[in-house]
PDB file of C-alpha atoms in Angstrom:
ATOM      1  CA  MET J   1     -12.552 -11.323 -20.953  1.00 71.00           C
ATOM      2  CA  THR J   2     -12.994  -8.456 -18.867  1.00 78.00           C
ATOM      3  CA  THR J   3     -10.743  -5.314 -19.171  1.00 82.00           C
ATOM      4  CA  THR J   4      -9.424  -2.968 -16.681  1.00 79.00           C
ATOM      5  CA  PRO J   5      -9.594   0.704 -17.442  1.00 81.00           C
ATOM      6  CA  ALA J   6      -6.310   2.498 -17.867  1.00 89.00           C
ATOM      7  CA  PRO J   7      -5.227   4.427 -14.519  1.00 91.00           C
ATOM      8  CA  GLU J   8      -5.839   7.984 -14.225  1.00 93.00           C
ATOM      9  CA  VAL J   9      -3.205   8.264 -11.590  1.00 94.00           C
ATOM     10  CA  VAL J  10       0.275   5.970 -11.233  1.00 94.00           C
ATOM     11  CA  THR J  11       2.098   6.793  -7.890  1.00 94.00           C
ATOM     12  CA  VAL J  12       5.738   5.413  -7.638  1.00 94.00           C
ATOM     13  CA  GLY J  13       7.601   4.828  -4.358  1.00 90.00           C
ATOM     14  CA  GLU J  14       8.188   2.757  -1.498  1.00 86.00           C
ATOM     15  CA  ALA J  15       5.392   0.889   0.656  1.00 83.00           C
ATOM     16  CA  MET J  16       6.045   0.253   4.371  1.00 87.00           C
ATOM     17  CA  ALA J  17       3.830  -1.569   6.814  1.00 85.00           C
ATOM     18  CA  ALA J  18       2.946  -0.212  10.035  1.00 86.00           C
ATOM     19  CA  LEU J  19       2.596  -2.822  12.755  1.00 89.00           C
ATOM     20  CA  ARG J  20      -0.261  -1.711  15.223  1.00 90.00           C
ATOM     21  CA  ALA J  21      -1.618  -3.163  18.344  1.00 91.00           C
ATOM     22  CA  THR J  22      -5.718  -3.071  18.981  1.00 92.00           C
ATOM     23  CA  GLY J  23      -5.276  -2.437  22.507  1.00 92.00           C
ATOM     24  CA  PRO J  24      -2.614  -2.392  25.474  1.00 92.00           C
ATOM     25  CA  ILE J  25       0.431  -4.254  24.523  1.00 88.00           C
ATOM     26  CA  GLY J  26       0.763  -5.651  28.051  1.00 89.00           C
ATOM     27  CA  LEU J  27      -2.486  -7.662  27.268  1.00 90.00           C
ATOM     28  CA  ALA J  28      -1.279  -9.214  24.091  1.00 89.00           C
ATOM     29  CA  PRO J  29      -4.100  -7.723  21.664  1.00 92.00           C
ATOM     30  CA  PRO J  30      -4.353  -8.615  18.148  1.00 93.00           C
ATOM     31  CA  MET J  31      -2.059  -6.631  15.745  1.00 93.00           C
ATOM     32  CA  GLU J  32      -2.989  -5.088  12.484  1.00 93.00           C
ATOM     33  CA  LEU J  33      -0.926  -4.761   9.732  1.00 90.00           C
ATOM     34  CA  PRO J  34      -1.855  -1.769   7.172  1.00 85.00           C
ATOM     35  CA  VAL J  35       0.132  -0.483   4.370  1.00 82.00           C
ATOM     36  CA  ALA J  36       1.896   2.691   5.055  1.00 83.00           C
ATOM     37  CA  GLY J  37       3.822   5.136   2.727  1.00 88.00           C
ATOM     38  CA  ALA J  38       2.998   8.340   1.143  1.00 90.00           C
ATOM     39  CA  GLU J  39       2.748   7.212  -2.264  1.00 92.00           C
ATOM     40  CA  ALA J  40       0.634   4.064  -1.471  1.00 89.00           C
ATOM     41  CA  ASN J  41      -1.569   6.112   0.712  1.00 89.00           C
ATOM     42  CA  VAL J  42      -2.228   8.485  -2.209  1.00 92.00           C
ATOM     43  CA  ALA J  43      -3.245   5.799  -4.544  1.00 92.00           C
ATOM     44  CA  ILE J  44      -5.233   4.035  -1.976  1.00 91.00           C
ATOM     45  CA  GLY J  45      -7.167   7.395  -0.992  1.00 94.00           C
ATOM     46  CA  LEU J  46      -7.583   8.153  -4.901  1.00 95.00           C
ATOM     47  CA  ALA J  47      -8.885   4.589  -5.301  1.00 93.00           C
ATOM     48  CA  ARG J  48     -11.520   5.070  -2.387  1.00 95.00           C
ATOM     49  CA  LEU J  49     -12.594   8.273  -3.951  1.00 96.00           C
ATOM     50  CA  GLY J  50     -13.553   6.211  -7.128  1.00 94.00           C
ATOM     51  CA  HIS J  51     -10.536   7.084  -9.253  1.00 94.00           C
ATOM     52  CA  HIS J  52      -8.438   4.264 -11.343  1.00 95.00           C
ATOM     53  CA  ALA J  53      -5.388   4.624  -9.331  1.00 94.00           C
ATOM     54  CA  ARG J  54      -2.268   2.199  -9.477  1.00 92.00           C
ATOM     55  CA  TRP J  55       0.983   2.032  -7.273  1.00 90.00           C
ATOM     56  CA  VAL J  56       4.322   0.975  -8.534  1.00 92.00           C
ATOM     57  CA  GLY J  57       7.285   0.000  -6.388  1.00 87.00           C
ATOM     58  CA  ARG J  58      10.449  -2.460  -6.770  1.00 82.00           C
ATOM     59  CA  VAL J  59      12.359  -4.931  -4.460  1.00 77.00           C
ATOM     60  CA  GLY J  60      16.065  -4.256  -4.986  1.00 76.00           C
ATOM     61  CA  ALA J  61      18.354  -6.723  -6.344  1.00 79.00           C
ATOM     62  CA  ARG J  62      19.967  -7.478  -2.596  1.00 76.00           C
ATOM     63  CA  HIS J  63      16.606  -8.502  -1.384  1.00 64.00           C
ATOM     64  CA  GLY J  64      15.441 -10.514  -4.185  1.00 58.00           C
ATOM     65  CA  ARG J  65      17.849 -13.327  -3.730  1.00 59.00           C
TER      66      ARG J  65
END
């Protein structure tokens, strides 16, 4: 069994999605759906730099029904 190293950094917060067109909207280009949000961006950036980073978030009770 493979073990995952403990994270060096854990960020906690909300994540968002940013719907982006790859060209002019009038031409119906493909859309991208990247992850956004400060805490998520920090975890992604640190992971790209080679650190063991994790992001923690939670869906509220009213959205989990």
